[in-house]
Coordinates of N, CA and C and ligand atoms in Angstrom, one line a residue:
M1 N 45.6 47.2 32.1 CA 47.1 47.2 31.1 C 47.5 46.3 31.8
S2 N 48.2 46.0 29.9 CA 49.5 44.6 30.2 C 50.6 45.5 30.4
D3 N 51.3 46.0 30.3 CA 52.6 46.7 29.8 C 53.0 47.2 31.3
N4 N 52.3 47.2 32.3 CA 52.4 47.8 33.6 C 53.5 46.0 34.5
L5 N 53.1 45.0 33.9 CA 53.0 43.7 34.3 C 54.5 43.0 33.7
R6 N 55.2 43.1 34.8 CA 56.8 42.6 35.5 C 57.5 41.8 34.4
P7 N 58.0 42.5 33.1 CA 58.9 41.8 32.1 C 59.5 39.9 32.1
L8 N 59.5 39.0 31.7 CA 60.3 37.9 31.5 C 61.2 37.6 30.7
L9 N 62.3 38.0 30.9 CA 63.2 37.3 29.9 C 63.6 35.7 30.8
A10 N 63.2 34.9 29.5 CA 63.2 33.4 29.8 C 64.5 32.7 28.2
G11 N 65.6 32.0 29.0 CA 66.5 31.7 28.4 C 66.1 30.3 27.6
N12 N 65.8 29.7 26.6 CA 65.9 27.9 27.2 C 67.1 27.4 25.9
W13 N 67.7 26.4 26.6 CA 69.3 26.4 26.0 C 68.3 25.1 25.5
K14 N 67.6 24.5 25.5 CA 67.1 23.2 24.3 C 68.1 22.3 25.0
M15 N 68.6 21.7 23.5 CA 70.3 21.1 24.2 C 70.8 21.2 23.9
N16 N 70.9 22.0 25.1 CA 72.6 21.7 25.2 C 73.3 22.2 26.2
G17 N 74.9 22.7 26.5 CA 75.2 22.6 28.2 C 76.0 21.3 28.8
R18 N 76.8 21.5 28.8 CA 77.3 20.5 29.9 C 77.8 20.8 30.7
L19 N 78.3 20.7 31.9 CA 78.6 20.8 33.5 C 79.5 22.5 33.4
A20 N 80.1 22.4 32.7 CA 81.4 23.7 32.4 C 80.4 24.6 32.1
D21 N 79.8 24.8 32.0 CA 78.6 25.9 30.8 C 77.5 26.2 32.0
L22 N 77.8 25.6 32.6 CA 77.5 26.6 34.4 C 77.8 27.7 35.1
A23 N 78.7 27.6 34.4 CA 79.4 29.2 34.5 C 78.9 30.3 33.9
E24 N 78.5 29.7 32.7 CA 77.2 31.0 32.2 C 76.3 31.1 32.8
I25 N 75.4 30.7 33.9 CA 74.6 30.8 34.7 C 75.3 31.6 35.6
D26 N 76.4 31.4 35.9 CA 77.0 31.4 37.1 C 77.1 33.4 36.7
A27 N 77.9 33.1 36.2 CA 77.9 34.5 34.9 C 76.7 35.8 35.0
I28 N 75.1 34.5 34.5 CA 74.0 35.4 35.0 C 73.2 35.8 36.2
R29 N 73.9 35.3 36.8 CA 73.5 35.2 38.2 C 74.4 36.8 38.8
S30 N 75.6 36.5 39.0 CA 75.8 37.5 39.3 C 75.4 38.9 39.0
R31 N 74.8 38.7 37.0 CA 75.4 39.6 36.1 C 73.4 40.9 36.9
V32 N 72.8 39.4 37.0 CA 71.2 40.1 36.9 C 71.2 40.9 38.7
A33 N 72.0 40.0 39.7 CA 72.5 40.0 40.7 C 72.3 41.9 41.2
A34 N 73.3 42.0 40.2 CA 74.1 43.7 40.1 C 73.6 44.3 38.9
G35 N 72.3 44.3 38.8 CA 70.9 45.1 38.1 C 71.0 44.6 36.8
A36 N 71.8 44.1 36.1 CA 71.5 44.2 34.5 C 70.4 43.7 34.1
A37 N 69.7 43.3 34.5 CA 68.0 42.9 34.4 C 67.2 43.8 34.2
G38 N 67.4 44.7 35.4 CA 66.6 46.1 35.6 C 65.7 45.6 36.5
Q39 N 64.0 45.8 36.5 CA 63.3 44.8 37.0 C 63.0 43.5 36.8
A40 N 63.4 43.5 35.5 CA 62.7 42.3 34.1 C 62.9 41.2 35.4
Q41 N 62.4 40.0 35.8 CA 62.2 38.7 35.6 C 63.2 37.8 35.2
V42 N 64.4 37.2 35.3 CA 64.6 35.8 34.9 C 65.0 34.7 34.8
V43 N 64.8 34.3 33.8 CA 64.7 32.8 34.4 C 65.4 31.9 33.2
V44 N 66.6 30.9 33.9 CA 67.1 30.0 32.6 C 66.9 28.4 32.9
C45 N 66.7 28.4 31.8 CA 66.0 26.3 31.6 C 66.7 25.8 30.3
P46 N 68.2 25.5 31.6 CA 69.0 23.9 31.4 C 68.3 22.9 31.0
P47 N 68.9 22.1 29.8 CA 68.2 20.8 30.0 C 68.2 20.2 31.6
F48 N 67.5 18.8 31.5 CA 67.3 18.5 32.9 C 68.5 18.1 33.5
T49 N 69.5 17.5 32.9 CA 70.8 17.2 33.7 C 71.2 18.3 34.2
L50 N 71.5 19.4 34.3 CA 71.9 20.3 34.9 C 71.3 21.0 36.0
L51 N 69.9 20.6 35.9 CA 69.2 21.9 37.0 C 69.3 21.8 37.8
T52 N 69.7 19.7 39.2 CA 69.4 20.3 39.8 C 70.9 21.3 40.7
E53 N 72.7 21.2 39.9 CA 73.8 22.0 40.2 C 72.8 23.6 40.1
A54 N 72.4 23.7 38.9 CA 71.6 25.0 39.0 C 71.5 25.8 39.6
A55 N 70.1 24.8 40.1 CA 69.7 25.5 41.7 C 70.2 25.7 42.5
R56 N 71.1 24.7 42.7 CA 71.8 25.0 44.0 C 72.9 26.2 43.5
R57 N 73.0 26.3 42.4 CA 74.2 27.8 42.6 C 73.1 29.0 42.7
C58 N 72.5 29.3 42.0 CA 71.1 29.9 42.5 C 70.5 30.2 43.3
G59 N 70.4 29.4 44.2 CA 69.7 29.4 45.6 C 69.5 30.9 45.9
G60 N 68.7 31.8 46.6 CA 68.9 32.8 47.2 C 68.9 34.0 45.9
S61 N 69.4 33.8 45.1 CA 69.9 34.2 43.2 C 68.0 35.2 42.7
P62 N 68.0 35.9 42.5 CA 66.9 36.8 41.2 C 66.4 36.2 40.2
V63 N 68.2 35.0 40.0 CA 67.4 34.1 38.9 C 66.8 33.0 39.4
G64 N 65.7 33.0 38.6 CA 65.1 31.4 38.5 C 65.1 30.4 37.4
L65 N 65.1 28.8 38.0 CA 64.8 27.7 36.7 C 64.1 27.6 36.3
G66 N 64.5 27.0 35.2 CA 62.9 26.3 34.7 C 63.9 25.2 33.9
A67 N 62.4 23.5 33.4 CA 62.7 22.9 33.1 C 62.1 23.1 31.0
Q68 N 62.5 22.2 30.2 CA 61.6 22.7 28.8 C 60.8 22.1 28.5
D69 N 60.2 21.0 28.9 CA 59.2 19.9 29.6 C 58.8 18.8 30.6
C70 N 57.7 18.5 30.2 CA 57.6 17.8 31.5 C 56.7 16.7 31.0
S71 N 56.3 15.6 31.9 CA 54.8 14.3 31.6 C 54.0 14.9 31.9
T72 N 52.9 14.2 31.7 CA 51.5 15.1 32.3 C 51.7 14.2 33.6
A73 N 52.0 12.9 34.1 CA 51.5 11.8 35.5 C 52.9 12.5 36.4
P74 N 52.8 12.4 37.6 CA 53.0 12.6 38.5 C 54.8 11.4 38.8
C75 N 54.5 10.1 38.0 CA 55.0 9.1 38.2 C 55.1 8.2 38.5
G76 N 55.6 7.2 38.4 CA 55.2 5.8 36.8 C 55.7 5.3 36.2
A77 N 55.5 4.1 34.9 CA 56.5 4.3 34.2 C 56.2 4.0 33.3
Y78 N 56.9 5.1 33.4 CA 57.5 5.7 32.2 C 58.9 6.2 32.0
T79 N 59.1 5.5 31.4 CA 60.3 5.4 30.8 C 61.0 6.4 30.2
G80 N 62.2 7.0 30.9 CA 62.7 8.2 30.0 C 62.0 9.5 30.7
D81 N 60.5 9.5 30.8 CA 60.3 10.8 31.5 C 60.2 11.5 32.2
I82 N 60.5 12.4 33.1 CA 60.4 13.5 33.7 C 59.0 14.2 34.1
S83 N 58.9 14.6 35.6 CA 57.1 14.5 36.3 C 57.6 16.1 36.6
A84 N 57.1 16.7 36.6 CA 56.5 18.4 37.1 C 56.9 18.2 38.8
E85 N 56.4 17.1 39.3 CA 57.1 16.8 40.4 C 58.5 17.3 40.9
M86 N 58.9 15.7 39.8 CA 60.4 15.9 40.0 C 60.8 17.4 40.0
L87 N 60.6 18.2 38.4 CA 61.6 19.5 38.1 C 61.4 19.8 39.2
K88 N 60.1 20.2 40.1 CA 60.4 21.4 41.2 C 61.0 21.0 42.0
D89 N 61.2 19.4 42.5 CA 62.6 18.9 43.6 C 63.3 19.3 43.1
A90 N 63.9 19.0 41.5 CA 65.3 19.6 40.9 C 65.5 21.5 41.5
G91 N 64.0 22.0 42.1 CA 64.5 23.5 41.8 C 64.7 24.2 40.7
A92 N 63.4 23.4 40.1 CA 62.6 24.0 39.5 C 61.3 25.1 39.7
S93 N 61.6 26.5 38.9 CA 60.4 27.2 39.2 C 59.3 27.5 37.5
F94 N 59.9 27.0 36.5 CA 59.3 27.5 35.6 C 59.5 25.9 34.8
V95 N 58.5 25.8 34.1 CA 58.1 24.6 33.0 C 57.7 25.2 31.6
I96 N 58.5 24.8 30.0 CA 57.8 25.2 29.5 C 57.1 24.1 28.5
V97 N 55.8 24.4 27.9 CA 55.3 23.5 27.2 C 54.9 23.5 25.5
G98 N 55.0 22.2 25.5 CA 54.6 22.9 23.9 C 55.6 24.0 22.6
H99 N 56.3 23.7 23.1 CA 57.9 24.2 21.9 C 57.2 23.7 21.3
S100 N 57.4 24.2 19.5 CA 56.8 23.9 18.1 C 58.0 22.8 18.2
E101 N 59.4 22.5 18.9 CA 60.4 22.0 18.5 C 59.8 20.0 19.1
R102 N 58.8 20.4 20.5 CA 58.3 19.2 20.4 C 56.7 18.8 20.0
R103 N 56.0 19.4 19.6 CA 55.0 19.7 18.7 C 55.3 19.0 17.1
A104 N 56.1 19.5 16.7 CA 56.4 18.8 15.2 C 58.0 17.9 16.0
G105 N 58.4 18.1 16.0 CA 59.4 16.3 16.4 C 59.1 15.7 17.4
H106 N 58.3 15.9 18.3 CA 57.6 13.9 19.2 C 56.1 14.4 19.4
G107 N 55.6 15.0 18.0 CA 54.4 15.0 17.7 C 53.1 15.4 19.0
E108 N 53.5 15.5 19.5 CA 52.7 17.0 20.8 C 51.6 17.3 19.9
S109 N 50.2 17.0 20.5 CA 49.2 17.6 20.4 C 49.1 18.4 21.3
D110 N 47.9 19.7 21.0 CA 47.4 20.0 21.9 C 47.1 19.9 23.2
A111 N 46.2 18.5 22.8 CA 45.5 18.3 23.7 C 46.4 17.5 24.5
L112 N 47.6 17.0 24.3 CA 48.7 16.5 25.4 C 49.5 18.3 25.6
V113 N 49.7 18.9 24.8 CA 50.4 20.3 25.5 C 49.4 20.7 26.5
R114 N 48.3 20.4 26.7 CA 47.4 21.6 27.8 C 47.3 20.2 29.1
A115 N 47.1 18.7 28.6 CA 47.6 18.6 29.7 C 49.5 18.6 30.5
K116 N 50.2 18.4 29.7 CA 51.4 19.0 30.2 C 51.4 20.3 31.0
A117 N 51.0 21.2 30.7 CA 50.6 22.7 31.0 C 50.0 22.0 32.5
A118 N 48.4 21.8 33.1 CA 47.4 21.2 33.6 C 49.3 20.7 34.6
A119 N 50.1 19.5 34.1 CA 50.7 19.1 35.2 C 51.5 19.8 35.4
G120 N 51.6 20.8 35.1 CA 52.8 22.0 35.8 C 52.3 22.7 37.0
L121 N 51.3 23.2 36.9 CA 50.0 23.7 37.7 C 50.0 23.0 39.2
R122 N 49.7 21.5 38.3 CA 49.4 20.6 39.5 C 50.9 20.8 40.7
A123 N 51.8 21.1 40.2 CA 53.1 20.2 40.8 C 53.5 21.9 41.4
G124 N 52.7 22.8 41.1 CA 53.5 24.1 41.5 C 54.2 25.3 40.6
L125 N 54.1 24.7 39.6 CA 55.4 25.2 38.2 C 54.4 26.1 37.7
N126 N 55.9 27.2 37.4 CA 54.8 28.3 36.9 C 54.6 27.8 35.2
V127 N 54.2 28.0 34.6 CA 54.0 27.1 32.9 C 53.6 28.5 31.3
I128 N 55.0 27.8 30.6 CA 55.5 28.6 29.8 C 54.9 28.1 28.2
L129 N 53.4 28.4 27.3 CA 53.0 28.0 26.7 C 53.5 28.4 25.4
C130 N 54.0 26.9 24.0 CA 54.5 28.0 23.4 C 53.1 27.2 22.4
L131 N 53.0 28.5 21.7 CA 52.1 29.0 20.5 C 53.2 29.5 18.9
G132 N 52.4 29.7 18.0 CA 53.1 29.9 16.9 C 52.7 29.0 15.5
E133 N 52.6 30.1 14.2 CA 52.6 29.4 13.0 C 54.2 29.0 12.3
T134 N 53.3 28.4 11.6 CA 54.3 27.8 10.3 C 54.6 29.3 9.5
Q135 N 55.4 29.0 8.5 CA 55.6 29.4 7.3 C 54.3 29.6 6.2
A136 N 54.3 28.0 6.8 CA 52.9 28.3 5.4 C 51.9 28.6 5.8
Q137 N 51.7 28.5 7.1 CA 50.3 28.8 8.4 C 50.5 30.6 7.3
R138 N 51.5 31.3 8.0 CA 51.5 32.5 8.1 C 51.5 33.4 6.0
S139 N 51.7 32.2 5.6 CA 51.8 32.9 4.2 C 50.4 32.6 3.8
A140 N 49.6 32.0 4.2 CA 48.6 31.5 3.7 C 47.4 32.6 4.5
G141 N 47.9 33.6 4.9 CA 46.9 34.3 5.6 C 46.5 33.5 7.2
E142 N 46.7 32.7 7.4 CA 46.0 31.7 8.7 C 47.3 32.3 10.0
A143 N 47.9 32.8 10.0 CA 49.0 32.9 11.3 C 47.6 33.2 12.9
L144 N 46.9 34.0 12.4 CA 46.0 34.7 14.0 C 45.8 32.9 13.8
A145 N 44.8 33.1 13.0 CA 43.8 31.9 12.9 C 44.3 30.7 13.6
T146 N 46.3 30.5 13.2 CA 46.6 29.1 13.8 C 46.6 29.3 15.4
V147 N 47.1 30.7 14.9 CA 47.6 30.6 17.0 C 46.5 30.6 18.0
A148 N 45.3 31.2 17.2 CA 43.9 30.9 17.7 C 43.9 30.0 18.5
A149 N 43.4 29.1 17.4 CA 43.0 27.8 17.9 C 44.0 26.4 18.6
Q150 N 45.3 27.2 18.6 CA 46.3 26.5 19.3 C 45.8 26.8 20.8
L151 N 45.9 28.1 21.3 CA 45.5 29.2 22.2 C 43.8 28.4 22.5
E152 N 43.3 28.2 21.9 CA 42.0 27.5 22.2 C 42.0 25.5 22.6
A153 N 42.9 25.2 22.0 CA 42.9 24.0 22.8 C 44.6 23.7 23.6
S154 N 45.0 24.3 24.1 CA 46.2 23.6 24.4 C 46.0 25.0 26.1
L155 N 45.7 26.2 26.9 CA 45.0 26.4 27.7 C 44.6 25.6 28.7
P156 N 45.3 25.9 29.3 CA 44.8 24.7 31.2 C 43.6 25.4 31.3
E157 N 42.7 24.2 31.7 CA 40.9 25.2 32.4 C 41.9 25.5 33.6
E158 N 42.5 25.4 34.0 CA 42.5 26.2 36.2 C 43.6 26.4 36.2
A159 N 43.7 27.9 35.5 CA 45.3 28.8 36.1 C 45.4 30.4 36.1
A160 N 45.7 30.2 37.5 CA 46.1 32.0 37.5 C 46.7 32.8 36.9
P161 N 46.0 33.4 36.4 CA 46.8 34.2 35.3 C 48.2 34.3 36.0
E162 N 48.6 34.6 36.4 CA 50.7 35.1 36.9 C 51.4 34.0 37.2
R163 N 51.1 32.2 37.1 CA 50.8 31.5 36.7 C 51.9 31.0 35.5
L164 N 50.6 31.4 34.8 CA 51.1 30.6 33.1 C 51.3 32.2 32.4
V165 N 52.2 31.8 31.8 CA 52.8 33.1 30.5 C 52.6 32.0 29.2
I166 N 52.6 33.0 28.3 CA 52.0 32.8 27.2 C 53.8 33.0 26.4
A167 N 54.1 32.0 25.0 CA 55.1 32.8 24.5 C 54.7 32.6 22.8
Y168 N 54.4 33.7 22.2 CA 54.5 33.7 20.6 C 55.7 33.6 19.8
E169 N 55.5 32.1 19.6 CA 56.9 31.6 18.9 C 57.0 31.5 17.7
P170 N 57.0 32.3 16.7 CA 56.6 31.9 15.0 C 57.5 30.7 14.4
V171 N 57.6 30.0 13.9 CA 58.3 28.2 14.1 C 59.2 28.7 12.8
W172 N 58.9 29.5 11.6 CA 59.8 30.6 10.7 C 60.6 31.3 11.6
A173 N 60.9 31.9 12.3 CA 61.6 32.2 13.3 C 62.5 31.9 14.5
I174 N 62.7 30.4 14.6 CA 63.1 29.9 15.2 C 64.7 30.2 15.1
G175 N 65.8 30.1 15.5 CA 66.6 29.8 14.9 C 66.4 30.1 13.8
T176 N 66.2 30.8 12.7 CA 66.3 31.4 11.5 C 67.1 33.1 11.4
G177 N 67.3 33.3 12.6 CA 67.9 34.9 12.2 C 66.8 35.9 11.3
I178 N 65.7 35.5 11.0 CA 65.2 36.0 10.2 C 63.3 36.8 11.5
T179 N 63.1 38.1 11.7 CA 61.8 38.2 12.5 C 60.7 38.8 12.4
P180 N 59.6 38.2 12.6 CA 58.5 39.7 12.3 C 58.8 41.2 12.4
T181 N 58.2 41.5 11.8 CA 58.4 42.6 12.2 C 57.4 43.3 13.3
P182 N 58.3 44.8 14.1 CA 57.2 44.9 15.0 C 55.9 44.9 15.0
T183 N 55.2 45.3 14.0 CA 54.1 45.0 13.4 C 52.8 43.9 13.7
D184 N 54.0 43.2 13.4 CA 53.2 41.9 13.1 C 53.1 41.1 14.3
I185 N 54.4 41.5 15.3 CA 54.3 41.0 17.0 C 53.0 41.8 17.1
A186 N 53.1 42.7 17.0 CA 52.0 43.8 17.9 C 50.7 43.0 17.1
E187 N 50.4 43.2 16.4 CA 48.7 42.4 15.2 C 48.5 41.0 16.4
M188 N 50.0 40.2 16.8 CA 49.0 38.9 17.3 C 49.9 39.0 18.9
H189 N 50.2 39.9 19.6 CA 50.3 39.9 20.8 C 49.4 40.7 21.0
G190 N 48.8 42.0 20.3 CA 46.9 42.7 21.1 C 45.5 41.6 20.6
F191 N 45.7 40.5 19.5 CA 45.0 39.8 19.4 C 45.2 38.5 21.0
L192 N 46.6 38.1 20.8 CA 46.5 37.1 22.4 C 45.6 37.7 23.0
R193 N 46.3 38.9 23.2 CA 45.6 39.6 24.8 C 44.1 39.5 25.2
R194 N 44.2 40.2 23.5 CA 41.8 40.1 23.9 C 41.7 39.2 23.5
R195 N 42.1 37.7 23.1 CA 41.4 36.9 23.5 C 41.9 36.5 24.8
L196 N 42.9 36.1 25.8 CA 42.9 35.8 26.8 C 41.9 36.9 27.8
A197 N 42.0 38.2 27.5 CA 41.3 38.8 28.4 C 39.7 38.6 28.3
E198 N 39.1 38.4 26.8 CA 37.8 37.8 27.2 C 37.8 35.8 26.9
R199 N 38.7 35.3 27.5 CA 38.9 33.6 27.9 C 38.6 33.4 29.3
R200 N 38.9 34.8 30.1 CA 39.7 34.1 31.4 C 39.7 36.0 31.6
A201 N 39.4 35.4 33.5 CA 39.1 36.6 34.4 C 40.6 36.4 35.2
G202 N 40.7 37.9 34.8 CA 42.3 38.1 35.0 C 42.8 37.7 33.7
G203 N 43.1 37.5 32.7 CA 43.1 37.4 31.5 C 44.3 38.1 30.8
E204 N 44.0 39.2 31.4 CA 45.0 40.9 30.6 C 46.6 40.9 31.7
R205 N 46.5 39.7 33.0 CA 47.2 39.3 34.0 C 48.8 38.3 33.4
I206 N 48.3 38.0 32.4 CA 48.8 36.6 31.4 C 50.0 37.4 30.4
R207 N 50.9 37.4 30.5 CA 52.4 37.6 30.7 C 52.4 37.0 28.8
I208 N 52.7 38.2 28.3 CA 52.8 37.2 26.8 C 54.1 37.1 25.8
L209 N 55.0 36.5 25.6 CA 56.4 35.9 25.4 C 56.1 37.1 24.1
Y210 N 57.5 37.0 23.6 CA 57.9 37.6 22.1 C 59.5 36.1 22.3
G211 N 59.3 34.8 21.1 CA 60.7 34.0 21.2 C 60.6 34.1 19.5
G212 N 62.5 34.0 19.1 CA 62.5 33.6 17.8 C 63.1 34.7 17.2
S213 N 64.7 34.4 17.5 CA 65.5 35.2 17.0 C 66.5 36.1 17.3
V214 N 65.9 36.5 18.4 CA 65.7 37.2 19.6 C 67.7 37.2 19.9
K215 N 68.3 38.8 19.5 CA 69.3 39.3 19.9 C 69.8 40.6 20.6
P216 N 70.8 41.2 20.6 CA 71.2 42.4 21.1 C 70.5 43.3 20.1
A217 N 71.1 43.0 19.2 CA 70.7 44.1 17.9 C 69.5 43.9 17.9
N218 N 68.5 43.0 17.8 CA 66.8 42.7 17.0 C 65.9 43.5 18.9
A219 N 66.8 43.4 19.8 CA 65.5 43.1 21.2 C 65.0 44.1 21.7
A220 N 65.7 46.0 21.1 CA 64.8 46.9 21.5 C 63.6 46.7 20.3
D221 N 63.8 46.8 19.2 CA 63.1 46.9 18.0 C 61.4 45.5 18.4
L222 N 62.1 44.9 18.5 CA 61.3 43.4 19.2 C 60.0 43.6 20.6
L223 N 61.0 43.4 21.4 CA 60.3 43.8 22.9 C 59.9 44.9 23.3
N224 N 60.4 45.6 22.8 CA 59.9 47.2 23.4 C 57.6 47.6 23.0
G225 N 56.7 47.0 22.8 CA 55.8 47.0 21.9 C 55.0 46.8 23.0
A226 N 53.7 47.4 22.4 CA 52.6 46.8 23.6 C 52.4 45.6 23.7
D227 N 51.9 44.6 24.7 CA 52.0 43.5 24.6 C 52.9 42.6 24.3
V228 N 54.3 42.9 24.3 CA 54.9 42.2 24.8 C 55.8 42.5 26.1
N229 N 55.5 41.1 26.7 CA 56.1 41.0 28.3 C 57.2 40.0 28.5
G230 N 57.9 40.1 27.8 CA 58.9 39.4 27.7 C 59.7 38.8 26.9
A231 N 60.8 37.7 26.6 CA 61.3 37.3 25.6 C 61.5 35.4 25.5
L232 N 61.3 34.8 25.5 CA 62.6 33.0 25.2 C 62.7 33.6 24.5
V233 N 64.3 33.3 24.9 CA 65.5 32.9 23.6 C 66.2 32.1 23.6
G234 N 66.7 31.4 21.9 CA 67.5 30.2 22.1 C 68.6 30.4 22.3
G235 N 68.7 30.6 21.1 CA 70.7 30.3 20.7 C 71.0 31.5 22.0
A236 N 70.8 32.5 21.6 CA 71.4 33.7 22.3 C 71.4 33.8 23.8
S237 N 70.5 32.8 24.6 CA 70.5 32.7 26.7 C 72.1 31.6 26.7
L238 N 72.5 30.9 25.7 CA 73.7 30.1 25.9 C 75.5 31.0 26.3
K239 N 75.1 31.8 26.6 CA 76.4 33.0 27.1 C 75.5 34.1 27.4
A240 N 76.2 34.4 28.5 CA 76.3 35.3 29.2 C 76.1 36.9 29.7
E241 N 77.0 36.9 28.0 CA 77.1 38.1 27.6 C 76.3 38.7 26.6
E242 N 76.0 37.8 26.0 CA 74.7 37.8 24.8 C 73.5 38.1 25.5
F243 N 73.3 37.4 26.1 CA 71.5 37.0 27.2 C 71.4 38.2 28.0
M244 N 72.4 39.2 28.6 CA 72.8 39.9 29.6 C 72.7 41.4 28.4
A245 N 73.0 41.7 27.2 CA 73.0 41.7 26.1 C 71.1 43.0 26.0
I246 N 70.8 41.5 25.6 CA 69.4 41.4 25.1 C 68.1 41.8 26.6
A247 N 68.8 41.4 28.1 CA 68.1 42.0 29.4 C 68.6 43.9 29.5
A248 N 70.2 44.2 28.8 CA 69.8 45.8 29.0 C 68.5 46.3 28.1
V249 N 67.0 45.6 27.4 CA 65.9 46.6 27.1 C 65.3 47.0 28.4
Y250 N 65.2 46.6 29.1 CA 65.0 46.5 30.2 C 65.3 47.2 31.7
R251 N 66.5 48.5 31.5 CA 67.5 49.0 32.3 C 67.1 50.0 32.2
Ligands
13P301 P1 66.4 31.2 18.6 O1 66.2 32.7 19.6 O2 67.6 29.6 18.7 O3 65.7 31.3 17.8 O4 65.4 30.3 19.6 C1 64.2 31.0 20.1 C2 63.2 29.5 20.7 O5 62.8 28.5 20.1 C3 63.2 29.9 22.2 O6 62.3 28.3 22.9

């Protein structure tokens, strides 16, 4: 049963946040320490520039830190890139790979996403692997097939189930305020759960997050279903108040 997995509430800040915004991470840290997220694990993924200072502030607290992307190489002549080893060194314990904004905006293929996931694991990070169909694919009745193909081609070969997290993020739900129905989410998460269990020893222990327009008002509807083991939150993770209102579903 996957439903006794510890939920993961992860905030993806995307390209938002300056030093002054670390006050939000301070507030998240103290609210989580006071029990605001119940038993859920809380991770914030700020931009690279804030990681080191965020990690200094969150040291010894229950709030973990993640990055939003990584290089496939450990180091070398890759101008502008950041390796998973550097992220680990900066204090990250998670890395997001394969976000649709990178697949679409930076032309990242499934093979590259798989290599990035492998790099994150190599460096000792936990990996959040994002999958999701476009509106056109859903309208054509291809949502499950699209996500299955992404999973097949971007899942890293060797991954302890506890170190890997899948985030189902329908592209059309990201930043739009439009969400799938709980029935659609249940169908996709159930499908992913079965695939993971078939493909991997321990696949039933891989957490599957939902992401796309999660807000305090819809969190209970979207996140309480079977095989929804947490959320990957964009816009609503930027303010501690809103993020912790979502966390309240885990109390
Ligand atoms: P929003 O919550 O802003 O829709 O973003 C979701 C997302 O892309 C998280 O990775």
